[in-house]
Amino acid sequence: MSNGRHIGDVILDLQNISLRFGGVKALTDISFNVREHEIRAIIGPNGAGKSSMLNVINGVYHPQEGTIVFHGRKRHDMNTHEAALQGIGRTFQNIALFKGMSVLDNLMTGRNLKIKSNFLQQAFYWGPTRREELEQRSKVEGIIDFLEIEHIRKTPVGRLPYGLQKRVELGRALAMEPTLLLLDEPMAGMNVEEKQDMCRFILDVNDQFGTTIVLIEHDMGVVMDISDRVVVLDYGKKIADGTPDEVRGNQEVIDAYLGVAH
Amino acid sequence: MLYREAGQFKASYREDQQIFPIRQDKIAIALILAFFYLVVPVIGDQYWLKAILVPVLIFSLAALGLNILTGYAGQLSLGTAAFMAAGAFGAFNFMLRMPDFPVFSEVKILFAFIFGGLMAALVGIVFGLPSLRIKGFYLAVATLAAQFFVVWALTKFSWFSNYSSSGVISAQDVVLFGVPIDTPESRYLFVLVIVTVLALLAKNMVRSATGRAWMAVRDMDVAAEVIGIRLLHTKLLAFAVSSFYCGVAGALYAFCYLGTVEPEGFNLDMSFRILFMIIIGGVGSVLGSFLGAAFIVLLPIFLNVFFHAVFAGAVPAGLGSNLELMIFGGLIIFFLIVEPHGLARLWQIGKEKLRLWPFPH
Ligand SMILES: Nc1ncnc2c1ncn2[C@@H]1O[C@H](COP(=O)(O)OP(=O)(O)OP(=O)(O)O)[C@@H](O)[C@H]1O
Ligand SMILES: [Mg+2]
């Protein structure tokens, strides 16, 4: 479903990625690519290696084999700092917010990389610090408006209900102004209404900011609805890759899902 | 409805980003500062200034240092007293070995304190290096190594104490712009100015990007990394800044409080005392550092007075100090279990109640 968006060239190309934890093969020889502005879904049964794949893309895990080409640069693996600098944002399957901080501070932290002043300038609140903080604040307020969370701005995130925490985590990733956004089950554990909201936000991000999105999701309805292309993993191997319609009709995919008791 | 922010509409983010955005807080801070700067030096008697207020301020600074590391950056440390020792001996050696020359010698003492702080920061960075690999309890053990190593080194290598026996040093006279700071009043004010300035700088750090990075690492290090925060850099900065604060506190402890100190004076006992200050005062709170230090310095004094007043000598000598320890232990357990954010949090709750008062909801 590409609503008039222009899907561009390949910006991320994963080639023959293999990742092991001791004897456990989390990913085996996986290749796929992601095009600019598209919504790319990764699906598969539990333990298929979906989260591991995202962790490889932004450098939390380092694959034993394979090549990652991001924006034309070839490397064996990524590191988290570089991934962040290159504009890769991320949310986690298990909410990973900064529990002791307010919503506002969580989002502000998402913009830490944009801050150029050093800790001494900050200690004196001198020179660029005040200006920078205000700049970041107004950017963050834009995201707060976008996600409709004005009312909880100053609330410590630990006190928020689950659905809102997921939304704040999306906000923190958006605060980085990512060009590539990795979302690990953004709608898990949500009720229908919350899911609809989250879907709308994801589509809006993709549409308004042109952000490329790689999304893991278990809800097939959602996946088929919003993604441009889908890659299917099972036991760490890629079993299908294509448009939602192509994947839906694939016999191996049907078997993988039927073969796993949920 | 004395304490309310309703009706104080922030017209801009600039107003909301101020250090104390709520008007009543601004007034309260101004009143507290006025009290300690203008009223206390006039009404405080010599004993109070010298034996109570100066140590409270110095321990507040050390607790603030520990709070930066443990409360904000989430790195538990048992080496606070060692960092203070590094500061005290650093400042002593700076005064001793740095040649005097015009203009500089007017403010030499300030440079000595800064130098002491920097030496402590260096020690902090070295012993903070393991923090990249280890966390929590194990890191605490690594900082314990700092505690024993620093005290051992200062005793063992007598160069540090200018070859005095068992490492005892007598701090040089404190002279600023040719004026000796030797009366209880002037010492109190001198310490007060330094502590206020450093507390202000700390408050600014924790409310800007540096502080957010510290708290992010404390709350969820993987997420912090993914945002682009470099863990080692952030943790080491916390160790450095924290130890700097402890180092300056140590220098003040030697130069403005005791006058004569030995390495053994900065023992594990002291590190624990400062840890208890932040537990009782409030972990992750600048204000809490002050409340905790005041509480722990004042508690034995109040208990002493209390026992004398109530039992008037009927209590055997040893019992008083044992009771003191028991009350102390009980309080620490209370705060750990019931209110981990300490007195500062109780104060916060009080304010929230006040905000609604006189209406219950
Ligand atoms: N840090 C790790 N250490 C050891 N094994 C790991 C680690 N991370 C993942 N694994 C293993 O790799 C495999 C793939 O896990 P992964 O979390 O990527 O699956 P997933 O597709 O995201 O599953 P789910 O749908 O349950 O989230 C699993 O067998 C898991 O146990
Ligand atoms: Mg997963």
XYZ file of C-alpha atoms and ligand atoms in Angstrom:
655
model
C 0.000 0.000 0.000
C 2.071 2.875 -1.186
C -0.138 5.916 -0.995
C 1.678 7.954 -3.578
C 4.982 7.873 -1.676
C 7.981 7.595 -3.878
C 9.913 4.490 -2.881
C 13.544 5.095 -3.634
C 16.780 3.163 -3.951
C 18.103 0.522 -1.629
C 19.583 2.270 1.433
C 20.253 -0.780 3.564
C 21.476 -4.038 2.134
C 22.122 -7.027 4.384
C 24.175 -9.741 2.768
C 24.600 -13.278 4.093
C 24.240 -12.364 7.753
C 24.902 -15.172 10.241
C 24.741 -14.691 13.993
C 25.385 -17.315 16.657
C 25.203 -17.280 20.438
C 27.428 -20.154 21.438
C 25.665 -23.110 19.862
C 22.428 -21.252 19.137
C 22.111 -20.139 15.529
C 19.982 -17.018 15.805
C 20.429 -16.020 12.148
C 21.694 -18.132 9.277
C 22.844 -16.631 5.983
C 20.169 -13.986 5.741
C 20.054 -11.456 2.924
C 17.473 -8.780 2.248
C 17.354 -5.096 1.547
C 15.408 -2.037 2.552
C 14.462 0.754 0.153
C 14.222 4.403 0.998
C 10.786 5.533 2.272
C 9.309 2.038 2.363
C 7.684 0.197 5.249
C 9.431 -3.135 5.471
C 8.013 -5.775 7.793
C 9.870 -8.677 9.368
C 7.590 -11.487 10.490
C 8.029 -15.004 11.772
C 7.166 -17.270 14.689
C 8.588 -16.747 18.197
C 12.318 -17.158 18.370
C 12.700 -16.837 14.603
C 15.434 -14.237 14.971
C 13.484 -11.053 14.207
C 14.721 -9.014 17.157
C 18.239 -10.302 16.566
C 17.997 -8.954 13.026
C 17.180 -5.438 14.271
C 19.990 -5.702 16.788
C 22.385 -6.487 13.959
C 21.149 -3.506 11.937
C 21.865 -0.988 14.662
C 24.959 -2.570 16.074
C 23.743 -4.051 19.355
C 24.753 -7.490 18.043
C 27.741 -8.204 15.840
C 27.198 -10.999 13.322
C 29.966 -13.561 12.812
C 29.505 -13.500 9.056
C 28.055 -11.168 6.496
C 28.177 -7.667 5.134
C 26.035 -4.643 5.861
C 25.814 -1.890 3.284
C 24.190 1.237 4.650
C 23.979 4.348 2.494
C 26.586 2.903 0.172
C 29.129 2.143 2.874
C 30.110 -1.462 3.271
C 30.982 -2.884 6.691
C 31.169 -6.161 8.486
C 29.073 -4.920 11.387
C 27.596 -1.722 12.812
C 28.220 -0.104 16.152
C 25.495 1.591 18.120
C 27.059 5.025 18.245
C 27.706 5.108 14.528
C 24.226 3.763 13.789
C 22.734 6.593 15.838
C 24.910 9.173 14.088
C 23.821 7.757 10.739
C 20.182 8.300 11.630
C 18.989 4.871 12.728
C 16.348 5.096 15.463
C 14.926 2.202 17.405
C 12.258 1.002 19.804
C 12.419 -2.222 21.798
C 10.188 -5.241 22.193
C 10.252 -4.866 25.967
C 9.822 -1.186 26.681
C 13.224 0.334 27.340
C 12.329 3.807 28.543
C 14.330 5.747 31.101
C 12.031 4.946 34.016
C 13.174 7.619 36.414
C 12.717 10.467 33.961
C 9.693 12.410 32.743
C 8.232 12.000 29.255
C 9.784 15.308 28.291
C 13.240 14.281 29.530
C 13.013 10.929 27.761
C 12.339 12.720 24.496
C 14.992 15.344 25.197
C 17.494 12.534 25.739
C 16.617 11.318 22.261
C 18.142 14.561 21.015
C 21.366 14.349 23.012
C 23.401 13.702 19.870
C 22.320 17.068 18.463
C 23.858 18.881 21.420
C 27.273 20.287 20.740
C 28.092 22.117 23.983
C 30.279 20.273 26.489
C 29.625 19.550 30.140
C 31.534 22.611 31.352
C 29.473 24.950 29.226
C 26.410 23.152 30.511
C 27.557 23.501 34.118
C 27.709 27.271 33.653
C 24.633 27.208 31.414
C 26.701 29.468 29.270
C 27.168 30.240 25.623
C 25.420 27.800 23.356
C 23.867 25.711 26.138
C 20.772 27.800 26.808
C 20.087 28.257 23.104
C 20.624 24.578 22.357
C 18.349 23.432 25.159
C 15.601 25.729 23.885
C 16.049 24.527 20.310
C 15.825 20.895 21.387
C 12.844 21.691 23.556
C 10.862 23.174 20.701
C 11.703 20.211 18.451
C 10.597 17.831 21.199
C 7.383 19.788 21.694
C 6.672 19.235 18.001
C 6.883 15.492 18.546
C 4.783 15.711 21.699
C 2.065 17.439 19.645
C 2.408 14.914 16.840
C 1.932 11.963 19.204
C -0.809 13.717 21.167
C 0.867 13.318 24.544
C 0.801 16.954 25.694
C -1.084 16.054 28.857
C 1.606 13.712 30.174
C 4.639 15.843 29.299
C 5.886 16.129 32.875
C 4.805 12.674 34.091
C 7.514 10.190 35.067
C 7.263 7.454 32.424
C 7.138 4.689 35.029
C 3.672 5.882 36.053
C 2.167 5.639 32.555
C 0.015 2.764 31.302
C 1.657 0.318 28.912
C 0.149 1.667 25.710
C 1.294 5.193 26.419
C 4.774 3.990 27.317
C 5.011 2.391 23.877
C 3.979 5.696 22.361
C 6.560 7.617 24.379
C 9.221 5.190 23.252
C 8.270 5.886 19.652
C 8.539 9.567 20.516
C 12.026 9.130 21.906
C 13.107 7.408 18.692
C 11.471 10.123 16.591
C 13.297 12.773 18.599
C 16.479 11.527 16.960
C 14.968 12.550 13.600
C 15.886 9.148 12.194
C 15.983 8.409 8.494
C 15.614 4.711 9.273
C 13.333 3.664 12.106
C 13.414 0.142 13.550
C 10.267 -0.811 15.463
C 10.221 -4.057 17.444
C 6.584 -5.074 17.964
C 5.260 -1.542 18.513
C 1.691 -2.798 18.932
C 2.247 -5.847 21.106
C -0.065 -5.990 24.081
C -2.242 -3.115 22.916
C -6.015 -3.005 22.622
C -7.661 -2.389 19.258
C -7.973 1.339 19.738
C -4.356 1.747 20.787
C -3.269 -0.352 17.822
C -5.204 1.880 15.461
C -3.555 4.948 16.947
C -0.120 3.399 16.659
C -0.775 2.382 13.036
C -1.803 5.909 12.226
C 1.360 7.312 13.832
C 3.586 4.897 11.931
C 1.916 5.711 8.620
C 2.098 9.434 9.367
C 5.785 9.247 10.236
C 6.440 7.411 7.018
C 4.297 9.770 5.001
C 5.105 13.159 6.516
C 8.768 12.735 7.359
C 9.602 10.205 4.636
C 11.142 7.956 7.276
C 12.023 4.450 6.153
C 10.569 1.916 8.582
C 11.550 -1.626 9.426
C 8.842 -3.152 11.548
C 8.437 -6.409 13.445
C 4.825 -7.271 14.123
C 2.829 -10.365 14.972
C -0.563 -8.987 14.014
C -0.887 -10.194 10.408
C -3.792 -7.883 9.687
C -1.629 -4.892 10.507
C 1.394 -6.205 8.645
C -0.508 -6.925 5.447
C -2.209 -3.561 5.715
C 0.642 -1.168 6.175
C 3.807 -2.751 4.809
C 5.210 -2.453 1.318
C 7.339 -5.587 1.482
C 7.615 -8.404 3.976
C 10.497 -10.688 4.866
C 9.667 -13.908 6.690
C 12.074 -15.643 9.074
C 11.779 -19.077 10.606
C 14.377 -20.709 12.850
C 16.878 -18.035 11.865
C 16.459 -18.628 8.142
C 14.742 -16.499 5.541
C 11.855 -18.418 4.029
C 10.114 -15.728 1.999
C 10.499 -12.146 0.846
C 8.075 -10.070 -1.201
C 4.914 -8.018 -1.223
C 2.255 -8.906 1.335
C 0.257 -10.712 -1.360
C 3.216 -12.780 -2.518
C 4.107 -13.749 1.022
C 0.572 -14.598 1.973
C 0.340 -17.198 -0.763
C 3.728 -18.773 -0.052
C 3.405 -22.413 0.984
C 6.493 -22.391 3.204
C 5.145 -19.427 5.141
C 1.816 -21.110 5.654
C 3.596 -24.224 6.894
C 5.842 -22.268 9.241
C 2.885 -20.590 10.859
C 0.787 -23.726 11.040
C 3.716 -25.800 12.242
C 4.235 -23.617 15.292
C 1.785 -23.955 18.097
C 0.904 -20.459 19.369
C -3.238 27.074 48.263
C 0.044 28.650 49.152
C 2.101 26.511 46.864
C 0.586 26.459 43.436
C 1.817 26.648 39.941
C -1.652 27.012 38.506
C -2.141 30.504 37.209
C 1.563 30.817 36.474
C 1.304 30.194 32.783
C 4.580 29.710 31.049
C 4.475 31.908 27.988
C 7.567 30.280 26.531
C 9.755 27.226 26.835
C 12.469 29.574 28.061
C 10.449 30.234 31.216
C 9.679 26.565 31.667
C 13.338 25.644 31.245
C 14.543 27.913 34.036
C 16.477 26.407 36.900
C 13.532 26.926 39.273
C 10.459 27.325 37.083
C 7.938 27.611 39.922
C 7.744 31.028 41.549
C 7.412 29.718 45.095
C 10.576 27.668 44.644
C 12.423 30.780 43.535
C 11.246 32.659 46.594
C 12.098 29.748 48.868
C 15.614 29.472 47.472
C 16.153 33.206 47.804
C 14.975 33.102 51.423
C 17.156 30.119 52.279
C 20.209 31.724 50.706
C 19.508 35.005 52.481
C 19.185 33.152 55.756
C 22.467 31.268 55.431
C 24.412 34.209 53.968
C 23.068 37.099 56.025
C 21.378 35.828 59.165
C 23.462 32.822 60.210
C 26.850 34.580 60.347
C 25.284 37.162 62.673
C 23.298 34.926 65.000
C 25.360 31.732 64.819
C 27.721 31.277 67.753
C 31.264 30.084 67.228
C 30.552 26.503 68.191
C 27.672 26.210 65.750
C 29.609 27.715 62.875
C 32.809 25.798 63.465
C 31.629 22.408 64.655
C 28.274 22.014 62.957
C 27.614 24.226 59.964
C 31.049 23.937 58.357
C 31.095 20.120 58.481
C 27.474 19.968 57.318
C 28.389 22.040 54.281
C 31.514 20.027 53.547
C 29.706 16.710 53.843
C 26.883 18.098 51.713
C 29.431 18.716 48.986
C 30.865 15.204 49.304
C 27.351 13.737 49.318
C 26.531 15.793 46.237
C 29.611 14.319 44.575
C 28.539 10.792 45.425
C 24.985 11.580 44.353
C 26.191 12.609 40.898
C 27.842 9.231 40.493
C 25.403 6.968 42.277
C 22.123 8.860 42.224
C 22.301 10.304 38.727
C 24.635 8.005 36.801
C 23.676 4.850 38.725
C 27.224 3.724 39.535
C 27.492 2.563 43.121
C 30.694 3.699 44.861
C 32.280 2.939 48.212
C 35.356 5.047 47.537
C 34.050 8.507 48.411
C 36.464 9.080 51.291
C 39.400 8.026 49.103
C 38.479 10.677 46.554
C 38.268 13.193 49.395
C 41.722 12.136 50.561
C 43.102 12.617 47.056
C 41.651 16.120 47.107
C 43.020 16.999 50.528
C 46.519 15.736 49.796
C 46.451 17.216 46.298
C 45.622 20.664 47.655
C 48.246 20.307 50.410
C 50.977 19.440 47.920
C 49.945 22.216 45.587
C 50.282 24.764 48.406
C 53.567 23.189 49.455
C 55.328 22.809 46.144
C 53.860 25.442 43.870
C 56.121 28.523 43.944
C 54.520 31.830 44.836
C 54.447 34.674 42.413
C 52.545 37.955 42.365
C 48.796 37.985 41.672
C 48.688 34.181 41.593
C 49.537 33.925 45.276
C 46.482 36.069 46.080
C 44.234 33.264 44.880
C 46.616 30.342 45.226
C 44.348 28.618 47.707
C 41.527 28.465 45.159
C 43.850 26.912 42.614
C 44.967 24.441 45.264
C 41.356 23.355 45.792
C 40.808 23.041 42.052
C 44.040 21.058 41.762
C 42.921 18.788 44.616
C 39.629 18.278 42.822
C 41.408 17.435 39.582
C 43.681 14.911 41.300
C 40.620 13.263 42.797
C 38.994 13.280 39.363
C 42.032 11.499 37.959
C 41.839 8.821 40.643
C 38.118 8.579 39.984
C 38.637 8.046 36.274
C 41.209 5.308 36.856
C 39.002 3.414 39.274
C 35.964 4.117 37.121
C 37.414 2.270 34.150
C 36.082 -1.128 35.290
C 32.550 0.352 35.190
C 32.336 -0.394 31.492
C 32.450 -4.093 32.236
C 30.953 -4.465 35.676
C 27.908 -3.101 37.427
C 26.247 -2.798 40.808
C 27.737 -4.867 43.564
C 30.874 -5.794 41.620
C 31.563 -2.187 40.736
C 31.167 -1.302 44.403
C 33.912 -3.806 45.149
C 36.149 -2.157 42.541
C 35.618 1.242 44.175
C 36.365 -0.399 47.507
C 39.763 -1.173 46.021
C 40.175 2.564 45.375
C 39.313 3.192 49.009
C 42.042 0.912 50.338
C 44.605 1.683 47.664
C 44.516 5.462 48.078
C 44.770 5.349 51.869
C 47.579 2.812 51.597
C 49.498 4.838 48.986
C 49.198 8.091 50.926
C 50.525 6.392 54.062
C 53.191 4.352 52.338
C 54.762 7.042 50.145
C 55.646 9.776 52.577
C 56.390 12.208 49.750
C 52.658 12.927 49.700
C 52.729 14.131 53.302
C 56.093 15.879 52.944
C 57.763 13.078 54.949
C 55.737 13.498 58.125
C 55.232 10.514 60.366
C 52.309 8.210 59.464
C 51.226 10.608 56.745
C 49.771 13.326 58.961
C 49.533 16.697 57.241
C 48.816 20.137 58.641
C 46.939 22.194 56.119
C 48.470 25.554 55.250
C 46.732 28.759 56.300
C 43.864 29.807 54.125
C 44.547 33.288 52.778
C 42.549 34.906 50.017
C 43.621 38.254 48.501
C 45.942 38.680 51.439
C 43.101 38.316 53.932
C 43.488 35.400 56.323
C 40.359 33.261 56.547
C 40.768 32.149 60.127
C 37.718 33.179 62.124
C 34.733 30.817 62.368
C 32.569 33.383 60.559
C 34.930 33.892 57.633
C 35.569 30.176 57.283
C 31.886 29.446 57.292
C 31.249 32.059 54.600
C 34.212 30.866 52.536
C 32.968 27.265 52.588
C 29.405 28.410 51.986
C 30.366 30.317 48.831
C 32.303 27.388 47.391
C 29.545 24.917 48.170
C 26.807 27.159 46.771
C 28.684 27.730 43.523
C 29.437 24.022 43.058
C 25.851 23.070 43.899
C 24.605 25.516 41.285
C 26.939 24.059 38.673
C 25.792 20.549 39.576
C 22.155 21.556 39.270
C 22.870 22.969 35.806
C 24.673 19.833 34.725
C 21.928 17.497 35.835
C 19.225 19.504 34.062
C 21.026 19.584 30.729
C 22.285 17.018 28.233
C 25.060 15.743 30.519
C 22.613 14.916 33.283
C 20.175 13.302 30.882
C 22.962 11.099 29.560
C 23.860 10.081 33.126
C 20.271 9.220 34.003
C 19.775 7.401 30.696
C 22.775 5.199 31.436
C 21.431 4.632 34.941
C 17.901 3.710 33.821
C 18.510 1.640 30.667
C 21.992 1.425 29.271
C 21.154 -0.419 26.033
C 18.560 2.173 25.094
C 21.032 4.934 25.944
C 23.615 3.398 23.640
C 21.124 3.089 20.821
C 20.361 6.804 21.121
C 24.041 7.457 20.564
C 25.178 7.980 24.151
C 28.651 6.533 24.614
C 28.628 4.474 27.781
C 32.290 4.637 28.723
C 32.539 8.353 28.055
C 29.388 9.060 30.053
C 30.341 6.870 32.999
C 33.889 8.197 33.178
C 32.609 11.759 33.054
C 30.352 10.922 35.989
C 33.310 9.438 37.865
C 35.444 12.497 37.071
C 32.875 15.133 38.018
C 31.781 13.208 41.093
C 35.345 12.721 42.305
C 36.130 16.372 41.620
C 33.332 17.341 43.985
C 34.512 14.842 46.583
C 38.086 16.075 46.146
C 37.149 19.689 46.784
C 35.130 18.536 49.788
C 38.207 16.682 51.058
C 40.368 19.773 50.631
C 37.841 21.890 52.514
C 37.686 19.213 55.194
C 41.442 19.512 55.710
C 41.856 23.262 55.225
C 38.681 24.722 56.705
C 37.495 22.159 59.228
C 40.101 19.936 60.877
C 43.366 21.632 59.937
C 45.295 18.425 60.541
C 44.384 15.201 58.765
C 45.886 11.802 58.123
C 45.089 9.281 55.386
C 43.468 6.942 57.916
C 40.938 9.674 58.634
C 39.494 9.116 55.171
C 38.553 5.516 55.838
C 35.772 3.228 54.704
C 33.693 4.366 57.660
C 33.559 7.828 56.180
C 32.666 6.488 52.732
C 29.730 4.649 54.281
C 28.645 7.706 56.251
C 28.423 9.665 53.015
C 26.562 6.827 51.314
C 24.053 6.874 54.186
C 23.675 10.620 53.708
C 22.439 10.187 50.163
C 20.230 7.245 51.090
C 18.540 9.239 53.835
C 18.634 12.563 51.996
C 17.556 11.309 48.606
C 19.293 9.398 45.859
C 19.355 11.447 42.669
C 18.593 14.795 44.250
C 20.816 17.836 44.748
C 18.658 19.015 47.628
C 18.745 15.537 49.150
C 22.528 15.702 49.455
C 22.187 18.708 51.755
C 19.305 17.275 53.756
C 21.099 13.974 54.244
C 24.368 15.565 55.345
C 22.593 17.878 57.776
C 20.577 15.000 59.147
C 23.527 12.714 59.761
C 25.755 15.379 61.275
C 22.970 16.705 63.482
C 21.395 13.418 64.590
C 24.021 12.464 67.197
C 24.016 15.978 68.579
C 20.252 16.026 69.008
C 20.183 12.538 70.487
C 22.852 13.560 72.944
C 20.917 16.607 74.055
C 17.742 14.565 74.165
C 19.212 11.855 76.393
C 20.619 14.417 78.746
C 17.363 16.276 78.983
C 15.156 13.229 79.431
C 17.255 10.860 81.477
C 19.566 13.450 83.056
C 22.527 11.189 83.601
C 20.445 8.127 84.452
C 21.659 6.452 81.273
C 25.010 4.686 81.534
C 27.628 6.285 79.320
C 27.911 3.479 76.775
C 24.194 3.086 76.244
C 23.722 6.502 74.669
C 26.097 5.857 71.813
C 24.709 2.357 71.285
C 21.200 3.733 71.099
C 22.467 6.244 68.599
C 23.790 3.462 66.368
C 20.533 1.549 66.646
C 18.417 4.541 65.726
C 20.763 5.234 62.857
C 20.535 1.683 61.524
C 16.784 1.671 61.902
C 16.455 4.873 59.935
C 18.583 3.570 57.116
C 16.494 0.427 56.834
C 13.372 2.557 56.976
C 14.493 4.740 54.100
C 15.770 1.863 52.006
C 12.454 0.059 52.286
C 9.833 2.741 52.656
C 11.185 5.797 50.912
C 14.176 5.100 48.668
C 14.144 8.692 47.513
C 14.730 9.927 51.012
C 13.989 13.200 52.741
C 14.003 15.067 49.440
C 11.055 12.956 48.295
C 9.201 13.492 51.555
C 9.718 17.206 51.006
C 8.347 16.820 47.464
C 5.274 14.987 48.733
C 4.796 17.705 51.299
C 4.874 20.271 48.531
C 2.364 18.338 46.441
C 0.029 18.217 49.438
C 0.519 21.924 49.933
C -0.304 22.521 46.298
C -3.795 21.128 46.868
C -4.261 22.434 50.365
C -6.782 23.216 51.778
C -8.738 20.955 49.429
C -8.153 17.240 49.795
C -8.215 16.584 46.035
N 21.589 -12.134 23.751
C 21.308 -13.402 23.437
N 21.998 -14.414 23.994
C 21.730 -15.689 23.670
N 20.765 -16.059 22.816
C 20.024 -15.101 22.235
C 20.253 -13.718 22.513
N 19.382 -12.985 21.787
C 18.650 -13.869 21.102
N 19.019 -15.135 21.360
C 18.453 -16.350 20.757
O 18.326 -16.137 19.386
C 17.098 -16.700 18.901
C 16.305 -15.628 18.208
O 15.810 -14.712 19.171
P 15.070 -13.373 18.791
O 14.825 -12.630 20.050
O 15.790 -12.674 17.734
O 13.680 -13.939 18.220
P 12.379 -13.160 17.803
O 12.062 -13.574 16.425
O 12.511 -11.726 18.080
O 11.293 -13.821 18.777
P 10.027 -13.150 19.507
O 8.916 -13.160 18.528
O 9.759 -14.084 20.636
O 10.418 -11.817 19.935
C 16.402 -17.307 20.106
O 16.680 -18.675 20.131
C 17.037 -16.605 21.279
O 17.049 -17.461 22.401
Mg 11.651 -10.400 19.332
